[in-house]
mmCIF file of C-alpha atoms in Angstrom:
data_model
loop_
_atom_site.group_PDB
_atom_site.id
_atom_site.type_symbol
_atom_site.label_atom_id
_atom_site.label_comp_id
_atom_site.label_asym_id
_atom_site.label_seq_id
_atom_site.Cartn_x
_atom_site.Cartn_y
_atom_site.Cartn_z
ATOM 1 C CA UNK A 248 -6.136 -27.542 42.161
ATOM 2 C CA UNK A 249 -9.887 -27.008 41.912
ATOM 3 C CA UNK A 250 -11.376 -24.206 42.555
ATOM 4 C CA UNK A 251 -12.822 -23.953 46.088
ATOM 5 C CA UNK A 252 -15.302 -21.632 47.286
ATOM 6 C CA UNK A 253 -16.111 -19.945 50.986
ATOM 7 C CA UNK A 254 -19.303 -19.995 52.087
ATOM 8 C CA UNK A 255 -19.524 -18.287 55.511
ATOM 9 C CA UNK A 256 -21.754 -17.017 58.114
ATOM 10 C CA UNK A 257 -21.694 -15.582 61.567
ATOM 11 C CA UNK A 258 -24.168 -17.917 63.135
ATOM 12 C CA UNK A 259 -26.013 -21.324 62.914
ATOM 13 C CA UNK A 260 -29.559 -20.351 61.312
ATOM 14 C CA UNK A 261 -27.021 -18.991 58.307
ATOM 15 C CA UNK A 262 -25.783 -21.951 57.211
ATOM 16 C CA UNK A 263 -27.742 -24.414 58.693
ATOM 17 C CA UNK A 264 -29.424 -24.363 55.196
ATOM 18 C CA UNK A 265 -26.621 -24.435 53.189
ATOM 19 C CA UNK A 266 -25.260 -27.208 55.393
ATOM 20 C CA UNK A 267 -28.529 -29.291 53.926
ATOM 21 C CA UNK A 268 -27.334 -29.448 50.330
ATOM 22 C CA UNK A 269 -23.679 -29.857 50.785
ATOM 23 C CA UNK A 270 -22.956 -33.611 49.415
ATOM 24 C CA UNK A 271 -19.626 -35.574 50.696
ATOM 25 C CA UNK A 272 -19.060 -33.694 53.583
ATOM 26 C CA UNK A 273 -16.033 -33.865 55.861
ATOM 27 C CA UNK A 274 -15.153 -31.454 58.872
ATOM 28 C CA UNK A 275 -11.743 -30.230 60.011
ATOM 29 C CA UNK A 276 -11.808 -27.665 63.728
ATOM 30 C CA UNK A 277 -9.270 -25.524 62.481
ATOM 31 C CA UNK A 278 -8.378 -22.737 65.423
ATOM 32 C CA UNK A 279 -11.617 -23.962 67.267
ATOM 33 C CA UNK A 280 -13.791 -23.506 64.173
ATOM 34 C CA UNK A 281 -15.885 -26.244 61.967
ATOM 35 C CA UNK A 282 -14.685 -25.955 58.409
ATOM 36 C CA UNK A 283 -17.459 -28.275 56.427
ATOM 37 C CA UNK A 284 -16.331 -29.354 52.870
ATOM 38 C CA UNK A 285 -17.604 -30.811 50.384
ATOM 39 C CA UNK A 286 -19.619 -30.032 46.827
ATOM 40 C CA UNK A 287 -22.625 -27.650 45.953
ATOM 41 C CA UNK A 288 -23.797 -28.151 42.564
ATOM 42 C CA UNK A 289 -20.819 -29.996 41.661
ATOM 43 C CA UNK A 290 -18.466 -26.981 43.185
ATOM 44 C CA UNK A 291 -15.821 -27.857 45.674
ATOM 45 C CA UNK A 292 -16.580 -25.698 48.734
ATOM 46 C CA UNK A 293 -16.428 -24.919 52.296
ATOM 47 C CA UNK A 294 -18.754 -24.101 54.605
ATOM 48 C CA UNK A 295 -18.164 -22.286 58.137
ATOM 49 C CA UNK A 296 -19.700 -20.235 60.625
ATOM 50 C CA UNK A 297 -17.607 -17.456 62.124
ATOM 51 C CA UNK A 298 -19.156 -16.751 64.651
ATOM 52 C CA UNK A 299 -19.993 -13.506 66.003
ATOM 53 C CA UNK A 300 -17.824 -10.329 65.647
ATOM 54 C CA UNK A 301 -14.762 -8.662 63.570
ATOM 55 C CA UNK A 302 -12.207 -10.526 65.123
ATOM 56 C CA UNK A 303 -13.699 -13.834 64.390
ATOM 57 C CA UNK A 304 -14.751 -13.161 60.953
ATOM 58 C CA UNK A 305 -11.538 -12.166 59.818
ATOM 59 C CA UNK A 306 -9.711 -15.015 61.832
ATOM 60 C CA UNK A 307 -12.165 -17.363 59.924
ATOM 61 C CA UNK A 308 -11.633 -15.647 56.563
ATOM 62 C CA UNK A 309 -7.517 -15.957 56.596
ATOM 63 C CA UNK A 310 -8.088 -19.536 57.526
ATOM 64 C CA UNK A 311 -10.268 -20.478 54.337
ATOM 65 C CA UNK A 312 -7.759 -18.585 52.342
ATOM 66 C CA UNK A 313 -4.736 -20.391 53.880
ATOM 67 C CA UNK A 314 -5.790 -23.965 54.677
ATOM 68 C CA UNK A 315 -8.418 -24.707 52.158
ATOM 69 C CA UNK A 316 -7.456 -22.591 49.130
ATOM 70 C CA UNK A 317 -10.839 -20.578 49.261
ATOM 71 C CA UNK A 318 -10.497 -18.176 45.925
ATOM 72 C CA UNK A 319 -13.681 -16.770 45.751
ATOM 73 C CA UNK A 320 -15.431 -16.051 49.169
ATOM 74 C CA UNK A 321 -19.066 -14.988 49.797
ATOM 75 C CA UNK A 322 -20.911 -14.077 53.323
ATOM 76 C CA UNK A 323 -24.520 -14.477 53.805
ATOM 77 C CA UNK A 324 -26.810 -13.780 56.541
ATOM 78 C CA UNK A 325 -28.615 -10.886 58.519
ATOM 79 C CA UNK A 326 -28.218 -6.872 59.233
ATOM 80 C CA UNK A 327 -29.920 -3.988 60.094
ATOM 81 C CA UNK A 328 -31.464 -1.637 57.632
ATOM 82 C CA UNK A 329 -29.559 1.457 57.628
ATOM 83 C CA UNK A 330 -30.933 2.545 54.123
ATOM 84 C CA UNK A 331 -34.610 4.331 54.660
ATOM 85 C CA UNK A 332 -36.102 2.284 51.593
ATOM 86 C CA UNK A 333 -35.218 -0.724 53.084
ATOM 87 C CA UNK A 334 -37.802 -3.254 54.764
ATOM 88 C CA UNK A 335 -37.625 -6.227 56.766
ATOM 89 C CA UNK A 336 -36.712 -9.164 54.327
ATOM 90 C CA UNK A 337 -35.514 -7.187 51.814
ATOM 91 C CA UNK A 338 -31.792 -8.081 50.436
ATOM 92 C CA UNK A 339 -28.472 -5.386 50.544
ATOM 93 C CA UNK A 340 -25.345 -6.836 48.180
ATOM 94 C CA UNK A 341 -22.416 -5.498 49.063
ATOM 95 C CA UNK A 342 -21.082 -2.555 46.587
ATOM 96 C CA UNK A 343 -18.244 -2.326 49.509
ATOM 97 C CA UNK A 344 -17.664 -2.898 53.160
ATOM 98 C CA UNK A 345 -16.408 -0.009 55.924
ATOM 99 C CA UNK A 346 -16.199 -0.266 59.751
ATOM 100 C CA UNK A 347 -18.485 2.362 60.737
ATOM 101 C CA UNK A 348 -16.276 1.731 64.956
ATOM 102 C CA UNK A 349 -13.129 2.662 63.416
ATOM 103 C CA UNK A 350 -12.949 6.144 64.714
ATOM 104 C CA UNK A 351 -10.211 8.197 64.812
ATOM 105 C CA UNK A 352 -10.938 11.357 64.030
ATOM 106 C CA UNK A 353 -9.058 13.308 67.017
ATOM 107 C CA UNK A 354 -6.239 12.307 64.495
ATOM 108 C CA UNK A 355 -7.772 14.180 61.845
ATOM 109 C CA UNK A 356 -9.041 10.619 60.244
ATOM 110 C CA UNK A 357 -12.774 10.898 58.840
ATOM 111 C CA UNK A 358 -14.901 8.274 60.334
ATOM 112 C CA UNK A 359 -14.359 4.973 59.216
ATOM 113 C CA UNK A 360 -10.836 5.240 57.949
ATOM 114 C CA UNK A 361 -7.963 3.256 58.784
ATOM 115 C CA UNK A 362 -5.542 5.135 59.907
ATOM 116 C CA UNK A 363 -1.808 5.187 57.632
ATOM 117 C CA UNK A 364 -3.553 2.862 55.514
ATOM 118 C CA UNK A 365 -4.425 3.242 51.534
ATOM 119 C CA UNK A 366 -7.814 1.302 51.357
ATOM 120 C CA UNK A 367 -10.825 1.685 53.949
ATOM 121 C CA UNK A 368 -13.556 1.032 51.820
ATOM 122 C CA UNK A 369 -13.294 -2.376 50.609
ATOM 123 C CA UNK A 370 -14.923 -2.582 47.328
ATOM 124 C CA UNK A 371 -16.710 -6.159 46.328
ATOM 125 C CA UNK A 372 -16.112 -8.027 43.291
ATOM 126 C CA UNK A 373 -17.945 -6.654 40.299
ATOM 127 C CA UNK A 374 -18.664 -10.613 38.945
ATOM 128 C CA UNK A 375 -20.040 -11.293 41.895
ATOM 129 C CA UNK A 376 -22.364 -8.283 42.496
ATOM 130 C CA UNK A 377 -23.685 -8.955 38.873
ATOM 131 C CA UNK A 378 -24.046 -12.585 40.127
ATOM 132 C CA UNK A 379 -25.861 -11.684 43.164
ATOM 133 C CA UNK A 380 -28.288 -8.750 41.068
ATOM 134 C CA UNK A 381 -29.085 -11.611 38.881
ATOM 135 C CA UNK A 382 -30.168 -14.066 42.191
ATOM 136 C CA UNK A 383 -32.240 -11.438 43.365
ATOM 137 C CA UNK A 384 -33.648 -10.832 40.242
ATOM 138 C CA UNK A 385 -35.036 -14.290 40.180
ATOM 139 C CA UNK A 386 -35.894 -14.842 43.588
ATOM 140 C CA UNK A 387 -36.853 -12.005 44.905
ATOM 141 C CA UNK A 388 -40.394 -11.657 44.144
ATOM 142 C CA UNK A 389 -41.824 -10.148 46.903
ATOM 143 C CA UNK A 390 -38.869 -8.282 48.426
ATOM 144 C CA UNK A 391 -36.408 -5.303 47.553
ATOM 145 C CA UNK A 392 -32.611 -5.444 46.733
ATOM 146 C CA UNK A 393 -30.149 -2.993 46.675
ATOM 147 C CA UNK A 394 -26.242 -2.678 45.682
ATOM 148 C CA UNK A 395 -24.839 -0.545 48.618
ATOM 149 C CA UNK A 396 -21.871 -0.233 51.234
ATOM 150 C CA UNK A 397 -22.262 -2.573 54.260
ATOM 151 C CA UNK A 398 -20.807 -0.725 57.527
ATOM 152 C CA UNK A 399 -19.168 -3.055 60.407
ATOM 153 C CA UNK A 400 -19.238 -2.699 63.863
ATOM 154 C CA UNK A 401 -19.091 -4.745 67.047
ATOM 155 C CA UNK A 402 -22.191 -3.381 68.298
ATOM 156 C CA UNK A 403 -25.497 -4.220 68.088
ATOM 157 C CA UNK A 404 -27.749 -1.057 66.492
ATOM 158 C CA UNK A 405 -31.005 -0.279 68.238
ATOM 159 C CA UNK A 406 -30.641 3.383 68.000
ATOM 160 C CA UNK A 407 -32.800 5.728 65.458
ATOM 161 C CA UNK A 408 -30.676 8.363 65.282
ATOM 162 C CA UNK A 409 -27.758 7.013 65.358
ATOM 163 C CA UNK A 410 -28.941 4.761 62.202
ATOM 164 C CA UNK A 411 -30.164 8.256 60.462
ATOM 165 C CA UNK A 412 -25.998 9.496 61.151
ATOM 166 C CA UNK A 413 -24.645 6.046 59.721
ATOM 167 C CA UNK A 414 -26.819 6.799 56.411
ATOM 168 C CA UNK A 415 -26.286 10.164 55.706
ATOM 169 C CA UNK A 416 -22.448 10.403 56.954
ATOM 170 C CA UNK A 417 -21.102 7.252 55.830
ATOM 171 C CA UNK A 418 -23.556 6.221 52.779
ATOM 172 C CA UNK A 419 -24.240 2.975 54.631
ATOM 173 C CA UNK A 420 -27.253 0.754 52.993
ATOM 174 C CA UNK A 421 -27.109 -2.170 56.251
ATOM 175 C CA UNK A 422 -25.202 -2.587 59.596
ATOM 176 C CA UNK A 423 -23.655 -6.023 60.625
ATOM 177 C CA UNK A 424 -20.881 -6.870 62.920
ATOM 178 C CA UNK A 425 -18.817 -9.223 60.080
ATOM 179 C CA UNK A 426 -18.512 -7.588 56.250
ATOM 180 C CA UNK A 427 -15.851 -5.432 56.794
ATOM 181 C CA UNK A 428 -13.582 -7.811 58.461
ATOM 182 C CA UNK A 429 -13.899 -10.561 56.030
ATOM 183 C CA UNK A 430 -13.600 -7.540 53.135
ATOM 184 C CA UNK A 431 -10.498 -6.275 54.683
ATOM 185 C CA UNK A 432 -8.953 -10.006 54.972
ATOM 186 C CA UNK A 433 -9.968 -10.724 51.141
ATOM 187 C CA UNK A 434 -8.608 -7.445 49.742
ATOM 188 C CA UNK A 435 -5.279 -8.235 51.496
ATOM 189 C CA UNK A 436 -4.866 -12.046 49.853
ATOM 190 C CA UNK A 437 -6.879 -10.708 47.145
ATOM 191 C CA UNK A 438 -9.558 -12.869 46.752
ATOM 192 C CA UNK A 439 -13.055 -11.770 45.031
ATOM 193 C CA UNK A 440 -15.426 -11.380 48.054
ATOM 194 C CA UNK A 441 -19.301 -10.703 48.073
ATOM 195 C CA UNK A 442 -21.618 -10.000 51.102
ATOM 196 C CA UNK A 443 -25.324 -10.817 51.132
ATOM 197 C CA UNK A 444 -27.106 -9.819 53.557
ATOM 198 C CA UNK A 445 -31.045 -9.961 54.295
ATOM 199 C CA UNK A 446 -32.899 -7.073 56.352
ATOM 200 C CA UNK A 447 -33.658 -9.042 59.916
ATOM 201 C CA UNK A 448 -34.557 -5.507 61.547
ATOM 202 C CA UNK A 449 -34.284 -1.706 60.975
ATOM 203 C CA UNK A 450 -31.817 -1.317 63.547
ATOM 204 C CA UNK A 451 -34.344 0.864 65.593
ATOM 205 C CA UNK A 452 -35.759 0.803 68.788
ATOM 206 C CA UNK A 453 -37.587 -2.418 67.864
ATOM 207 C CA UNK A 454 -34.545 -4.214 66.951
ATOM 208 C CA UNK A 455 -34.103 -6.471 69.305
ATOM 209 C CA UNK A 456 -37.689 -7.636 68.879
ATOM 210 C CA UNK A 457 -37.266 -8.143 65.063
ATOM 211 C CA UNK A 458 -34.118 -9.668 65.147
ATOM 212 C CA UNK A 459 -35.394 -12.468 67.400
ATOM 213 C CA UNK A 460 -38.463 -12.534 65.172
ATOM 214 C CA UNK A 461 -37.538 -12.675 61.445
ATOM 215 C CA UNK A 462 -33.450 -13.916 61.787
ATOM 216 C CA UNK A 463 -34.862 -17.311 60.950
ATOM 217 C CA UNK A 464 -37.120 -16.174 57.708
ATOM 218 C CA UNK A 465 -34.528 -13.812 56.593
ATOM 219 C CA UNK A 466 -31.556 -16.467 57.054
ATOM 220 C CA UNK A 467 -33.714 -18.211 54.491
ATOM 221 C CA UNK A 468 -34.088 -15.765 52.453
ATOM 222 C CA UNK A 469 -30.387 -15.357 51.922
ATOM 223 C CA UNK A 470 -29.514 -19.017 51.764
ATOM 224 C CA UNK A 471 -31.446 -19.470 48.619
ATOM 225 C CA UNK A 472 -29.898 -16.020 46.903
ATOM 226 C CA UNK A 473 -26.519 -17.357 47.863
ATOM 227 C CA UNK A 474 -27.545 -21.426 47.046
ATOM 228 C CA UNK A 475 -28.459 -19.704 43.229
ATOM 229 C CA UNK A 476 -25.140 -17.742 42.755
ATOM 230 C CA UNK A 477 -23.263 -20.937 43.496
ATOM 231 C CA UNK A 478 -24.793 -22.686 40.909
ATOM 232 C CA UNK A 479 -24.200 -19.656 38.625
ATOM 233 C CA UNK A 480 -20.811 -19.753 39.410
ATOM 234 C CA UNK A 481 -18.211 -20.620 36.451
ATOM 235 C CA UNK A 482 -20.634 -20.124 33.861
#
């Protein structure tokens, strides 16, 4: 069986790109979702969008790995800089992937770990993050990147301080609403997993501003990262 490769992301503008350059494509709803597949640089793959939230990304995730054999998954789209050297546009791969809303610390449970459970912190694949450093290397000629822990929440960030406390007590580089779920889902079929995300806002009091502004350019700006590391793939 070939190889087949996940391509997700949470909303339309992140793989509406990707969607462009996939050749032979056929669709199958699958638990109410689009699963697009077909070949990217000669790669089998399959393309999806989520939608928005933990729930659904992880739903979506177990779904590639079960019905179309997905063995190597990667995420792309838009977050919140957490990081305070991080700009609009520039690019966060995932070192690992934490939900910064799993709180349980009345237990005695540090922020962000599952409770009873060995593995909180998903880590990403080490190919992959090499993969992804040498995209950005390429491509990123007038933007940042940085290797870094994505944190996962469903909430949308708009909130200074609260970005300052998700830095400094959790080490987080970007805040999204997916990573961690698909992460989770990956490191329990174990699958090699990558996220890429690119900085839409700095998850300040000007978020929701940004977001609306730059989702578009950064979505771009992740598609051809990702549309690089594809054909890198296998080398």
């Amino acid at each position: 069986m070939a190889a087949t490769i996940g391509l997700m992301g949470a909303m339309d503008e992140e793989i509406a790109l990707l969607l462009e350059q996939v050749e032979g494509q056929n669709t199958v709803i699958h638990a109410g979702i689009g699963f697009v597949t077909g070949q990217l640089h000669g790669k089998e793959v399959v393309v999806c969008k989520s939608g928005v939230g933990k729930v659904n990304a992880a739903a979506t995730t177990q779904v590639l790995v079960d019905r179309f054999g997905a063995d190597t998954i990667l995420f792309t789209g838009v977050a919140g800089a957490v990081h305070p050297e991080l700009n609009i546009g520039d690019i966060v791969i995932s070192s690992s992937c934490q939900q910064h809303d799993m709180d349980v610390t009345p237990l005695g449970f540090a922020r962000g770990i599952i409770p009873y459970q060995d593995v909180s912190d998903f880590p990403a694949d080490k190919k992959l993050i090499r993969l992804a450093e040498e995209a950005c290397s390429k491509l990123c000629e007038d933007n940042n990147f940085i290797v870094g822990k994505v944190l996962s929440g469903d909430q949308f960030i708009s909130d200074y301080d609260y970005v300052r406390e998700l830095h400094e007590t959790m080490d987080g580089a970007c805040v999204e609403m997916e990573g961690a779920a698909v992460a989770q889902v990956c490191h329990m079929n174990g699958v090699p997993y990558v996220i890429l995300r690119s900085m839409s806002d700095k998850a300040d009091g000007t978020a929701d501003v940004n977001f609306a502004e730059f989702t578009v350019l950064a979505a771009r700006h992740s598609f051809e990262i990702l549309n690089e590391m594809v054909a890198g793939l296998n080398r």
